[in-house]
Amino acid sequence: REEHYGNSNLPFASGTKIAKSGHYQLPPSSSYIFTKTHCGSRCADCPPKRYLETWQSFLKECLSGSRSIPVSDNTQQSSSIVTPQPSIQTKHKKAFTTYHPSLVKKAVHLLRNPFDNLVSRFHHELKEHAKRSDTAQWMKRYPNSIKGFKTWCADQDARYHREERSVDWTTWSHDDNNNLLNYFEGVACHAEF
């Protein structure tokens, strides 16, 4: 992961191609660039150690993301200088980065109904598995239906039951006498909440 603390190597440059949408000029310095982050805790099929966040890990994840970096396979070398061929279309690779907190001037928090998030996560998993070689097997177990959704949740809950029992949940509670694990009982896909 690249670290951009105190570095001007930012995710956008004037004329940056953003996804398939095209090239955009940077706004004036008095403007802002709207970006998206999930601020961590965004994983499917993962144990508690991957979704429990401290305020420090939450901040780091909020400041982390990826950017597209041009990579050209065809270059001409003249002494020690490498010059990309202008007629060759440049490819891009994804680079992961973390930005300095001082770069963030404003924030918009999008809050959704947690059940909508849960259904959205299931649909995301459906799309991800459609790209993989296990599509038929996965879709057979978790079809795009209420039954498939409930099976997916039950499997998620059962898969990490042992790890959840080994976590000191009082660390994550504001009340030292309160064990959050007790609240998981009977809640399907409880790791999503």
Short mmCIF file of N, CA and C in Angstrom, two decimals:
data_model
loop_
_atom_site.label_atom_id
_atom_site.label_comp_id
_atom_site.label_asym_id
_atom_site.label_seq_id
_atom_site.Cartn_x
_atom_site.Cartn_y
_atom_site.Cartn_z
N ARG A 1 0.85 -1.18 0.00
CA ARG A 1 0.00 0.00 0.00
C ARG A 1 0.89 1.23 0.00
N GLU A 2 0.62 2.17 -0.92
CA GLU A 2 1.36 3.42 -0.94
C GLU A 2 0.89 4.31 0.19
N GLU A 3 1.77 5.10 0.74
CA GLU A 3 1.39 6.08 1.75
C GLU A 3 1.60 7.47 1.15
N HIS A 4 0.60 8.32 1.19
CA HIS A 4 0.69 9.66 0.61
C HIS A 4 0.65 10.74 1.66
N TYR A 5 1.10 10.43 2.87
CA TYR A 5 1.15 11.42 3.92
C TYR A 5 2.18 12.49 3.54
N GLY A 6 1.75 13.74 3.45
CA GLY A 6 2.65 14.83 3.14
C GLY A 6 3.17 14.80 1.71
N ASN A 7 2.48 14.11 0.83
CA ASN A 7 2.92 13.97 -0.55
C ASN A 7 1.85 14.54 -1.46
N SER A 8 2.26 15.20 -2.52
CA SER A 8 1.27 15.79 -3.43
C SER A 8 0.83 14.81 -4.50
N ASN A 9 1.25 13.57 -4.43
CA ASN A 9 0.88 12.57 -5.42
C ASN A 9 -0.54 12.10 -5.14
N LEU A 10 -1.50 12.88 -5.56
CA LEU A 10 -2.90 12.67 -5.22
C LEU A 10 -3.59 11.77 -6.24
N PRO A 11 -4.82 11.31 -5.97
CA PRO A 11 -5.46 10.35 -6.86
C PRO A 11 -5.91 10.92 -8.19
N PHE A 12 -6.01 12.23 -8.32
CA PHE A 12 -6.48 12.83 -9.56
C PHE A 12 -5.47 13.83 -10.08
N ALA A 13 -5.36 13.90 -11.37
CA ALA A 13 -4.57 14.94 -12.02
C ALA A 13 -5.45 15.50 -13.12
N SER A 14 -5.19 16.69 -13.54
CA SER A 14 -6.00 17.30 -14.58
C SER A 14 -6.01 16.39 -15.80
N GLY A 15 -7.19 16.10 -16.31
CA GLY A 15 -7.32 15.22 -17.46
C GLY A 15 -7.34 13.74 -17.09
N THR A 16 -7.48 13.42 -15.82
CA THR A 16 -7.50 12.03 -15.38
C THR A 16 -8.72 11.31 -15.96
N LYS A 17 -8.51 10.12 -16.49
CA LYS A 17 -9.64 9.32 -16.97
C LYS A 17 -10.24 8.62 -15.77
N ILE A 18 -11.50 8.84 -15.53
CA ILE A 18 -12.19 8.24 -14.40
C ILE A 18 -13.11 7.15 -14.93
N ALA A 19 -12.75 5.91 -14.64
CA ALA A 19 -13.50 4.73 -15.07
C ALA A 19 -13.79 4.82 -16.57
N LYS A 20 -14.99 4.50 -16.96
CA LYS A 20 -15.36 4.52 -18.37
C LYS A 20 -16.02 5.84 -18.75
N SER A 21 -16.10 6.76 -17.79
CA SER A 21 -16.85 7.99 -18.00
C SER A 21 -16.11 9.03 -18.84
N GLY A 22 -14.81 8.96 -18.87
CA GLY A 22 -14.07 9.92 -19.67
C GLY A 22 -13.06 10.71 -18.85
N HIS A 23 -12.53 11.77 -19.46
CA HIS A 23 -11.52 12.60 -18.81
C HIS A 23 -12.18 13.81 -18.18
N TYR A 24 -11.68 14.21 -17.03
CA TYR A 24 -12.24 15.35 -16.31
C TYR A 24 -11.12 16.29 -15.89
N GLN A 25 -11.40 17.56 -15.95
CA GLN A 25 -10.46 18.55 -15.44
C GLN A 25 -10.68 18.69 -13.95
N LEU A 26 -9.62 18.93 -13.21
CA LEU A 26 -9.77 19.15 -11.77
C LEU A 26 -10.51 20.46 -11.54
N PRO A 27 -11.34 20.51 -10.52
CA PRO A 27 -12.04 21.76 -10.22
C PRO A 27 -11.04 22.79 -9.68
N PRO A 28 -11.43 24.05 -9.63
CA PRO A 28 -10.54 25.06 -9.05
C PRO A 28 -10.18 24.69 -7.61
N SER A 29 -9.12 25.24 -7.08
CA SER A 29 -8.66 24.88 -5.74
C SER A 29 -9.69 25.23 -4.67
N SER A 30 -10.63 26.09 -4.98
CA SER A 30 -11.67 26.43 -4.00
C SER A 30 -12.81 25.41 -3.99
N SER A 31 -12.74 24.39 -4.87
CA SER A 31 -13.77 23.36 -4.97
C SER A 31 -13.31 22.09 -4.28
N TYR A 32 -14.18 21.09 -4.31
CA TYR A 32 -13.89 19.82 -3.67
C TYR A 32 -14.09 18.69 -4.67
N ILE A 33 -13.44 17.56 -4.42
CA ILE A 33 -13.65 16.36 -5.22
C ILE A 33 -14.41 15.38 -4.35
N PHE A 34 -15.53 14.92 -4.84
CA PHE A 34 -16.36 13.97 -4.11
C PHE A 34 -15.82 12.57 -4.36
N THR A 35 -15.45 11.87 -3.31
CA THR A 35 -14.94 10.51 -3.44
C THR A 35 -15.77 9.58 -2.57
N LYS A 36 -15.57 8.28 -2.74
CA LYS A 36 -16.35 7.29 -2.02
C LYS A 36 -15.41 6.34 -1.27
N THR A 37 -15.75 6.03 -0.05
CA THR A 37 -15.01 5.04 0.72
C THR A 37 -16.00 4.28 1.59
N HIS A 38 -15.63 3.08 1.96
CA HIS A 38 -16.48 2.29 2.84
C HIS A 38 -15.98 2.29 4.27
N CYS A 39 -14.85 2.90 4.53
CA CYS A 39 -14.30 3.05 5.88
C CYS A 39 -14.16 1.73 6.63
N GLY A 40 -13.75 0.69 5.94
CA GLY A 40 -13.48 -0.58 6.59
C GLY A 40 -14.72 -1.40 6.87
N SER A 41 -14.52 -2.48 7.58
CA SER A 41 -15.59 -3.40 7.98
C SER A 41 -16.42 -3.87 6.80
N ARG A 42 -15.87 -3.82 5.63
CA ARG A 42 -16.61 -4.23 4.45
C ARG A 42 -15.99 -5.50 3.89
N CYS A 43 -16.42 -6.61 4.40
CA CYS A 43 -15.93 -7.88 3.89
C CYS A 43 -17.05 -8.90 3.96
N ALA A 44 -17.01 -9.82 3.08
CA ALA A 44 -17.99 -10.90 3.10
C ALA A 44 -17.23 -12.18 3.45
N ASP A 45 -17.89 -13.04 4.16
CA ASP A 45 -17.29 -14.31 4.52
C ASP A 45 -15.99 -14.09 5.29
N CYS A 46 -16.09 -13.33 6.40
CA CYS A 46 -14.88 -13.04 7.16
C CYS A 46 -15.13 -13.15 8.67
N PRO A 47 -14.07 -13.45 9.42
CA PRO A 47 -14.17 -13.58 10.87
C PRO A 47 -14.20 -12.23 11.56
N PRO A 48 -14.51 -12.18 12.85
CA PRO A 48 -14.61 -10.91 13.58
C PRO A 48 -13.37 -10.03 13.48
N LYS A 49 -12.18 -10.61 13.47
CA LYS A 49 -10.97 -9.79 13.43
C LYS A 49 -10.90 -8.94 12.16
N ARG A 50 -11.69 -9.28 11.13
CA ARG A 50 -11.69 -8.50 9.90
C ARG A 50 -12.79 -7.44 9.87
N TYR A 51 -13.79 -7.55 10.74
CA TYR A 51 -14.85 -6.54 10.69
C TYR A 51 -14.96 -5.69 11.95
N LEU A 52 -14.26 -6.03 13.01
CA LEU A 52 -14.27 -5.17 14.19
C LEU A 52 -13.27 -4.04 13.99
N GLU A 53 -13.70 -2.82 14.24
CA GLU A 53 -12.87 -1.65 14.00
C GLU A 53 -12.66 -0.83 15.27
N THR A 54 -11.45 -0.34 15.46
CA THR A 54 -11.18 0.68 16.46
C THR A 54 -11.35 2.02 15.76
N TRP A 55 -11.34 3.12 16.48
CA TRP A 55 -11.47 4.41 15.80
C TRP A 55 -10.24 4.65 14.92
N GLN A 56 -9.07 4.13 15.33
CA GLN A 56 -7.86 4.32 14.55
C GLN A 56 -7.92 3.53 13.23
N SER A 57 -8.36 2.28 13.31
CA SER A 57 -8.45 1.48 12.09
C SER A 57 -9.57 2.01 11.18
N PHE A 58 -10.65 2.50 11.78
CA PHE A 58 -11.73 3.10 11.00
C PHE A 58 -11.21 4.32 10.23
N LEU A 59 -10.46 5.20 10.90
CA LEU A 59 -9.91 6.38 10.24
C LEU A 59 -8.98 5.98 9.11
N LYS A 60 -8.09 5.03 9.36
CA LYS A 60 -7.16 4.61 8.32
C LYS A 60 -7.90 4.07 7.10
N GLU A 61 -8.94 3.27 7.34
CA GLU A 61 -9.72 2.73 6.22
C GLU A 61 -10.49 3.83 5.48
N CYS A 62 -10.96 4.85 6.21
CA CYS A 62 -11.64 5.97 5.56
C CYS A 62 -10.69 6.74 4.65
N LEU A 63 -9.43 6.77 5.00
CA LEU A 63 -8.42 7.50 4.23
C LEU A 63 -7.76 6.62 3.17
N SER A 64 -8.20 5.40 3.05
CA SER A 64 -7.59 4.46 2.11
C SER A 64 -8.49 4.26 0.90
N GLY A 65 -7.85 3.94 -0.19
CA GLY A 65 -8.60 3.67 -1.40
C GLY A 65 -7.67 3.18 -2.49
N SER A 66 -8.16 3.19 -3.69
CA SER A 66 -7.34 2.78 -4.82
C SER A 66 -7.43 3.84 -5.90
N ARG A 67 -6.44 3.83 -6.75
CA ARG A 67 -6.43 4.75 -7.87
C ARG A 67 -5.86 4.03 -9.07
N SER A 68 -6.14 4.55 -10.23
CA SER A 68 -5.68 3.96 -11.48
C SER A 68 -4.37 4.61 -11.89
N ILE A 69 -3.37 3.79 -12.16
CA ILE A 69 -2.06 4.29 -12.56
C ILE A 69 -1.77 3.81 -13.98
N PRO A 70 -1.40 4.73 -14.89
CA PRO A 70 -1.10 4.30 -16.26
C PRO A 70 0.14 3.41 -16.32
N VAL A 71 0.04 2.37 -17.11
CA VAL A 71 1.16 1.46 -17.33
C VAL A 71 1.22 1.21 -18.82
N SER A 72 2.37 1.42 -19.41
CA SER A 72 2.53 1.18 -20.84
C SER A 72 3.50 0.02 -21.03
N ASP A 73 3.06 -0.99 -21.76
CA ASP A 73 3.92 -2.15 -22.02
C ASP A 73 4.94 -1.86 -23.10
N ASN A 74 4.61 -0.98 -24.04
CA ASN A 74 5.50 -0.68 -25.16
C ASN A 74 6.23 0.62 -24.93
N THR A 75 7.52 0.55 -24.75
CA THR A 75 8.33 1.74 -24.51
C THR A 75 9.56 1.72 -25.39
N GLN A 76 10.08 2.89 -25.67
CA GLN A 76 11.36 3.02 -26.36
C GLN A 76 12.37 3.50 -25.35
N GLN A 77 13.53 2.90 -25.37
CA GLN A 77 14.56 3.33 -24.44
C GLN A 77 15.62 4.13 -25.19
N SER A 78 15.91 5.30 -24.65
CA SER A 78 16.98 6.14 -25.16
C SER A 78 17.87 6.42 -23.97
N SER A 79 19.04 5.82 -23.93
CA SER A 79 19.94 5.83 -22.78
C SER A 79 19.18 5.35 -21.56
N SER A 80 19.04 6.17 -20.52
CA SER A 80 18.34 5.73 -19.32
C SER A 80 16.91 6.26 -19.26
N ILE A 81 16.46 6.92 -20.31
CA ILE A 81 15.11 7.50 -20.32
C ILE A 81 14.16 6.54 -21.02
N VAL A 82 13.03 6.24 -20.38
CA VAL A 82 12.00 5.39 -20.96
C VAL A 82 10.87 6.28 -21.43
N THR A 83 10.54 6.22 -22.71
CA THR A 83 9.51 7.07 -23.29
C THR A 83 8.36 6.22 -23.80
N PRO A 84 7.14 6.41 -23.29
CA PRO A 84 6.00 5.65 -23.80
C PRO A 84 5.71 6.02 -25.25
N GLN A 85 5.30 5.05 -26.05
CA GLN A 85 4.91 5.30 -27.43
C GLN A 85 3.57 6.01 -27.44
N PRO A 86 3.45 7.17 -28.05
CA PRO A 86 2.18 7.89 -28.03
C PRO A 86 1.06 7.18 -28.77
N SER A 87 1.39 6.32 -29.74
CA SER A 87 0.34 5.66 -30.52
C SER A 87 -0.21 4.42 -29.81
N ILE A 88 0.43 3.98 -28.76
CA ILE A 88 -0.01 2.79 -28.04
C ILE A 88 -0.97 3.22 -26.93
N GLN A 89 -2.11 2.54 -26.85
CA GLN A 89 -3.07 2.87 -25.81
C GLN A 89 -2.52 2.45 -24.45
N THR A 90 -2.55 3.35 -23.50
CA THR A 90 -2.01 3.09 -22.18
C THR A 90 -2.97 2.23 -21.38
N LYS A 91 -2.41 1.22 -20.71
CA LYS A 91 -3.20 0.38 -19.81
C LYS A 91 -3.07 0.97 -18.41
N HIS A 92 -3.93 0.53 -17.53
CA HIS A 92 -3.90 1.02 -16.16
C HIS A 92 -3.86 -0.14 -15.18
N LYS A 93 -3.26 0.10 -14.04
CA LYS A 93 -3.28 -0.88 -12.96
C LYS A 93 -3.82 -0.18 -11.71
N LYS A 94 -4.35 -0.98 -10.82
CA LYS A 94 -4.90 -0.44 -9.58
C LYS A 94 -3.80 -0.37 -8.53
N ALA A 95 -3.66 0.77 -7.90
CA ALA A 95 -2.70 0.94 -6.81
C ALA A 95 -3.49 1.34 -5.57
N PHE A 96 -3.16 0.72 -4.44
CA PHE A 96 -3.83 1.03 -3.18
C PHE A 96 -3.03 2.10 -2.46
N THR A 97 -3.75 3.01 -1.84
CA THR A 97 -3.08 4.15 -1.23
C THR A 97 -3.80 4.60 0.04
N THR A 98 -3.10 5.35 0.87
CA THR A 98 -3.67 5.96 2.07
C THR A 98 -3.30 7.43 2.05
N TYR A 99 -4.28 8.30 2.23
CA TYR A 99 -4.06 9.74 2.17
C TYR A 99 -3.99 10.35 3.56
N HIS A 100 -3.38 11.48 3.64
CA HIS A 100 -3.25 12.19 4.92
C HIS A 100 -4.60 12.78 5.33
N PRO A 101 -4.95 12.73 6.62
CA PRO A 101 -6.24 13.28 7.07
C PRO A 101 -6.43 14.75 6.73
N SER A 102 -5.36 15.52 6.60
CA SER A 102 -5.49 16.95 6.29
C SER A 102 -6.06 17.20 4.90
N LEU A 103 -6.05 16.18 4.03
CA LEU A 103 -6.61 16.34 2.68
C LEU A 103 -8.14 16.34 2.69
N VAL A 104 -8.73 15.81 3.74
CA VAL A 104 -10.19 15.74 3.84
C VAL A 104 -10.70 17.02 4.48
N LYS A 105 -11.53 17.74 3.76
CA LYS A 105 -12.08 19.01 4.25
C LYS A 105 -13.54 18.90 4.67
N LYS A 106 -14.27 18.00 4.03
CA LYS A 106 -15.68 17.81 4.35
C LYS A 106 -16.00 16.33 4.19
N ALA A 107 -17.09 15.90 4.80
CA ALA A 107 -17.51 14.50 4.68
C ALA A 107 -19.03 14.43 4.55
N VAL A 108 -19.48 13.48 3.77
CA VAL A 108 -20.90 13.17 3.65
C VAL A 108 -21.05 11.73 4.12
N HIS A 109 -21.91 11.50 5.09
CA HIS A 109 -22.15 10.16 5.59
C HIS A 109 -23.49 9.67 5.05
N LEU A 110 -23.45 8.60 4.30
CA LEU A 110 -24.66 8.01 3.76
C LEU A 110 -25.10 6.90 4.72
N LEU A 111 -26.27 7.06 5.28
CA LEU A 111 -26.81 6.07 6.20
C LEU A 111 -27.96 5.35 5.52
N ARG A 112 -27.92 4.04 5.56
CA ARG A 112 -28.98 3.24 4.96
C ARG A 112 -29.57 2.32 6.01
N ASN A 113 -30.75 1.87 5.73
CA ASN A 113 -31.36 0.87 6.57
C ASN A 113 -30.45 -0.36 6.58
N PRO A 114 -30.07 -0.87 7.75
CA PRO A 114 -29.14 -2.01 7.79
C PRO A 114 -29.65 -3.23 7.04
N PHE A 115 -30.96 -3.41 6.96
CA PHE A 115 -31.49 -4.55 6.22
C PHE A 115 -31.31 -4.35 4.72
N ASP A 116 -31.41 -3.11 4.26
CA ASP A 116 -31.12 -2.82 2.85
C ASP A 116 -29.65 -3.11 2.54
N ASN A 117 -28.77 -2.74 3.47
CA ASN A 117 -27.34 -3.04 3.30
C ASN A 117 -27.10 -4.54 3.20
N LEU A 118 -27.79 -5.28 4.03
CA LEU A 118 -27.64 -6.73 4.05
C LEU A 118 -28.06 -7.36 2.72
N VAL A 119 -29.20 -6.96 2.21
CA VAL A 119 -29.67 -7.47 0.91
C VAL A 119 -28.70 -7.02 -0.19
N SER A 120 -28.22 -5.80 -0.11
CA SER A 120 -27.26 -5.29 -1.09
C SER A 120 -25.98 -6.12 -1.06
N ARG A 121 -25.53 -6.49 0.13
CA ARG A 121 -24.31 -7.31 0.25
C ARG A 121 -24.52 -8.68 -0.38
N PHE A 122 -25.69 -9.26 -0.16
CA PHE A 122 -26.01 -10.56 -0.77
C PHE A 122 -26.00 -10.44 -2.29
N HIS A 123 -26.63 -9.39 -2.81
CA HIS A 123 -26.64 -9.18 -4.27
C HIS A 123 -25.23 -8.96 -4.81
N HIS A 124 -24.40 -8.26 -4.05
CA HIS A 124 -23.01 -8.06 -4.45
C HIS A 124 -22.28 -9.41 -4.54
N GLU A 125 -22.51 -10.26 -3.56
CA GLU A 125 -21.89 -11.58 -3.57
C GLU A 125 -22.37 -12.41 -4.77
N LEU A 126 -23.66 -12.29 -5.10
CA LEU A 126 -24.19 -12.98 -6.29
C LEU A 126 -23.42 -12.54 -7.54
N LYS A 127 -23.23 -11.23 -7.68
CA LYS A 127 -22.51 -10.69 -8.85
C LYS A 127 -21.06 -11.14 -8.86
N GLU A 128 -20.42 -11.13 -7.70
CA GLU A 128 -19.01 -11.54 -7.62
C GLU A 128 -18.84 -13.01 -7.99
N HIS A 129 -19.74 -13.86 -7.49
CA HIS A 129 -19.62 -15.29 -7.79
C HIS A 129 -20.00 -15.59 -9.23
N ALA A 130 -20.78 -14.74 -9.86
CA ALA A 130 -21.11 -14.93 -11.28
C ALA A 130 -19.86 -14.79 -12.15
N LYS A 131 -18.83 -14.10 -11.65
CA LYS A 131 -17.58 -13.90 -12.40
C LYS A 131 -16.59 -15.04 -12.19
N ARG A 132 -16.87 -15.92 -11.25
CA ARG A 132 -15.90 -16.95 -10.86
C ARG A 132 -16.27 -18.33 -11.41
N SER A 133 -15.36 -19.25 -11.22
CA SER A 133 -15.59 -20.61 -11.72
C SER A 133 -16.57 -21.40 -10.85
N ASP A 134 -16.85 -20.92 -9.65
CA ASP A 134 -17.76 -21.64 -8.75
C ASP A 134 -19.21 -21.18 -8.87
N THR A 135 -19.53 -20.49 -9.95
CA THR A 135 -20.85 -19.88 -10.12
C THR A 135 -21.99 -20.89 -9.93
N ALA A 136 -21.95 -21.99 -10.65
CA ALA A 136 -23.06 -22.96 -10.60
C ALA A 136 -23.23 -23.53 -9.20
N GLN A 137 -22.12 -23.91 -8.57
CA GLN A 137 -22.19 -24.47 -7.22
C GLN A 137 -22.71 -23.44 -6.23
N TRP A 138 -22.22 -22.20 -6.32
CA TRP A 138 -22.63 -21.15 -5.41
C TRP A 138 -24.10 -20.81 -5.60
N MET A 139 -24.52 -20.68 -6.86
CA MET A 139 -25.91 -20.33 -7.16
C MET A 139 -26.88 -21.45 -6.78
N LYS A 140 -26.40 -22.67 -6.82
CA LYS A 140 -27.26 -23.78 -6.40
C LYS A 140 -27.52 -23.69 -4.90
N ARG A 141 -26.49 -23.35 -4.13
CA ARG A 141 -26.65 -23.24 -2.67
C ARG A 141 -27.36 -21.94 -2.28
N TYR A 142 -27.04 -20.84 -3.00
CA TYR A 142 -27.58 -19.52 -2.65
C TYR A 142 -28.26 -18.88 -3.86
N PRO A 143 -29.40 -19.40 -4.28
CA PRO A 143 -30.10 -18.78 -5.42
C PRO A 143 -30.59 -17.37 -5.04
N ASN A 144 -30.85 -16.58 -6.04
CA ASN A 144 -31.34 -15.21 -5.82
C ASN A 144 -32.81 -15.27 -5.41
N SER A 145 -33.01 -15.68 -4.18
CA SER A 145 -34.36 -15.85 -3.64
C SER A 145 -34.30 -15.66 -2.13
N ILE A 146 -35.44 -15.62 -1.51
CA ILE A 146 -35.50 -15.50 -0.05
C ILE A 146 -34.81 -16.71 0.59
N LYS A 147 -35.07 -17.90 0.05
CA LYS A 147 -34.44 -19.11 0.58
C LYS A 147 -32.91 -19.03 0.43
N GLY A 148 -32.41 -18.60 -0.71
CA GLY A 148 -30.97 -18.46 -0.94
C GLY A 148 -30.35 -17.45 0.02
N PHE A 149 -31.05 -16.35 0.23
CA PHE A 149 -30.59 -15.30 1.14
C PHE A 149 -30.51 -15.84 2.58
N LYS A 150 -31.55 -16.53 3.02
CA LYS A 150 -31.57 -17.08 4.38
C LYS A 150 -30.48 -18.14 4.57
N THR A 151 -30.26 -18.96 3.56
CA THR A 151 -29.19 -19.97 3.65
C THR A 151 -27.83 -19.30 3.74
N TRP A 152 -27.63 -18.27 2.94
CA TRP A 152 -26.37 -17.51 2.95
C TRP A 152 -26.12 -16.93 4.35
N CYS A 153 -27.15 -16.32 4.94
CA CYS A 153 -27.01 -15.76 6.29
C CYS A 153 -26.70 -16.84 7.32
N ALA A 154 -27.43 -17.95 7.26
CA ALA A 154 -27.22 -19.04 8.23
C ALA A 154 -25.80 -19.59 8.11
N ASP A 155 -25.32 -19.73 6.88
CA ASP A 155 -23.96 -20.24 6.68
C ASP A 155 -22.92 -19.25 7.20
N GLN A 156 -23.15 -17.96 6.99
CA GLN A 156 -22.24 -16.94 7.51
C GLN A 156 -22.18 -17.01 9.03
N ASP A 157 -23.32 -17.14 9.66
CA ASP A 157 -23.37 -17.20 11.12
C ASP A 157 -22.67 -18.44 11.66
N ALA A 158 -22.88 -19.58 11.01
CA ALA A 158 -22.30 -20.84 11.48
C ALA A 158 -20.79 -20.90 11.24
N ARG A 159 -20.34 -20.34 10.13
CA ARG A 159 -18.93 -20.45 9.73
C ARG A 159 -17.96 -19.88 10.77
N TYR A 160 -18.33 -18.78 11.40
CA TYR A 160 -17.41 -18.11 12.32
C TYR A 160 -17.88 -18.15 13.77
N HIS A 161 -18.74 -19.10 14.07
CA HIS A 161 -19.27 -19.24 15.43
C HIS A 161 -18.14 -19.39 16.45
N ARG A 162 -17.16 -20.24 16.18
CA ARG A 162 -16.06 -20.49 17.13
C ARG A 162 -15.23 -19.22 17.35
N GLU A 163 -14.89 -18.51 16.26
CA GLU A 163 -14.11 -17.28 16.40
C GLU A 163 -14.86 -16.21 17.18
N GLU A 164 -16.17 -16.13 16.94
CA GLU A 164 -16.98 -15.14 17.67
C GLU A 164 -16.99 -15.44 19.17
N ARG A 165 -17.01 -16.69 19.53
CA ARG A 165 -17.01 -17.08 20.95
C ARG A 165 -15.67 -16.75 21.63
N SER A 166 -14.60 -16.65 20.86
CA SER A 166 -13.27 -16.40 21.45
C SER A 166 -12.94 -14.90 21.57
N VAL A 167 -13.78 -14.03 21.01
CA VAL A 167 -13.54 -12.59 21.09
C VAL A 167 -13.98 -12.05 22.45
N ASP A 168 -13.19 -11.15 23.02
CA ASP A 168 -13.58 -10.46 24.26
C ASP A 168 -14.49 -9.31 23.87
N TRP A 169 -15.78 -9.56 23.85
CA TRP A 169 -16.74 -8.56 23.37
C TRP A 169 -16.89 -7.38 24.31
N THR A 170 -16.45 -7.51 25.56
CA THR A 170 -16.54 -6.37 26.47
C THR A 170 -15.64 -5.23 25.99
N THR A 171 -14.61 -5.55 25.21
CA THR A 171 -13.73 -4.53 24.62
C THR A 171 -14.51 -3.62 23.69
N TRP A 172 -15.55 -4.17 23.05
CA TRP A 172 -16.30 -3.43 22.03
C TRP A 172 -17.59 -2.85 22.58
N SER A 173 -17.80 -2.93 23.88
CA SER A 173 -19.02 -2.44 24.50
C SER A 173 -18.70 -1.26 25.41
N HIS A 174 -19.62 -0.34 25.55
CA HIS A 174 -19.43 0.80 26.45
C HIS A 174 -19.77 0.43 27.91
N ASP A 175 -20.42 -0.68 28.08
CA ASP A 175 -20.81 -1.16 29.40
C ASP A 175 -20.00 -2.42 29.71
N ASP A 176 -19.12 -2.37 30.71
CA ASP A 176 -18.24 -3.49 31.02
C ASP A 176 -18.99 -4.76 31.38
N ASN A 177 -20.22 -4.64 31.82
CA ASN A 177 -20.99 -5.83 32.21
C ASN A 177 -21.81 -6.39 31.05
N ASN A 178 -21.72 -5.76 29.91
CA ASN A 178 -22.55 -6.13 28.78
C ASN A 178 -21.73 -6.97 27.79
N ASN A 179 -22.18 -8.14 27.48
CA ASN A 179 -21.50 -8.97 26.49
C ASN A 179 -22.30 -8.91 25.19
N LEU A 180 -21.74 -8.25 24.19
CA LEU A 180 -22.43 -8.06 22.91
C LEU A 180 -22.82 -9.38 22.25
N LEU A 181 -22.08 -10.42 22.54
CA LEU A 181 -22.37 -11.72 21.95
C LEU A 181 -23.79 -12.18 22.27
N ASN A 182 -24.29 -11.80 23.42
CA ASN A 182 -25.66 -12.17 23.80
C ASN A 182 -26.69 -11.58 22.84
N TYR A 183 -26.38 -10.44 22.27
CA TYR A 183 -27.33 -9.81 21.35
C TYR A 183 -27.35 -10.48 19.98
N PHE A 184 -26.35 -11.30 19.67
CA PHE A 184 -26.31 -11.98 18.38
C PHE A 184 -27.33 -13.10 18.28
N GLU A 185 -27.71 -13.65 19.42
CA GLU A 185 -28.61 -14.81 19.41
C GLU A 185 -29.88 -14.48 18.65
N GLY A 186 -30.18 -15.31 17.66
CA GLY A 186 -31.40 -15.17 16.87
C GLY A 186 -31.36 -14.11 15.79
N VAL A 187 -30.23 -13.41 15.63
CA VAL A 187 -30.11 -12.38 14.59
C VAL A 187 -29.38 -12.98 13.39
N ALA A 188 -30.07 -13.14 12.29
CA ALA A 188 -29.45 -13.69 11.09
C ALA A 188 -28.43 -12.71 10.52
N CYS A 189 -27.35 -13.23 10.01
CA CYS A 189 -26.27 -12.42 9.42
C CYS A 189 -25.79 -11.34 10.39
N HIS A 190 -25.66 -11.71 11.67
CA HIS A 190 -25.35 -10.72 12.69
C HIS A 190 -24.01 -10.03 12.47
N ALA A 191 -23.05 -10.63 11.80
CA ALA A 191 -21.75 -9.99 11.54
C ALA A 191 -21.91 -8.76 10.65
N GLU A 192 -22.99 -8.70 9.90
CA GLU A 192 -23.24 -7.55 9.02
C GLU A 192 -23.69 -6.32 9.79
N PHE A 193 -24.11 -6.51 11.03
CA PHE A 193 -24.59 -5.38 11.82
C PHE A 193 -23.52 -4.88 12.73
#
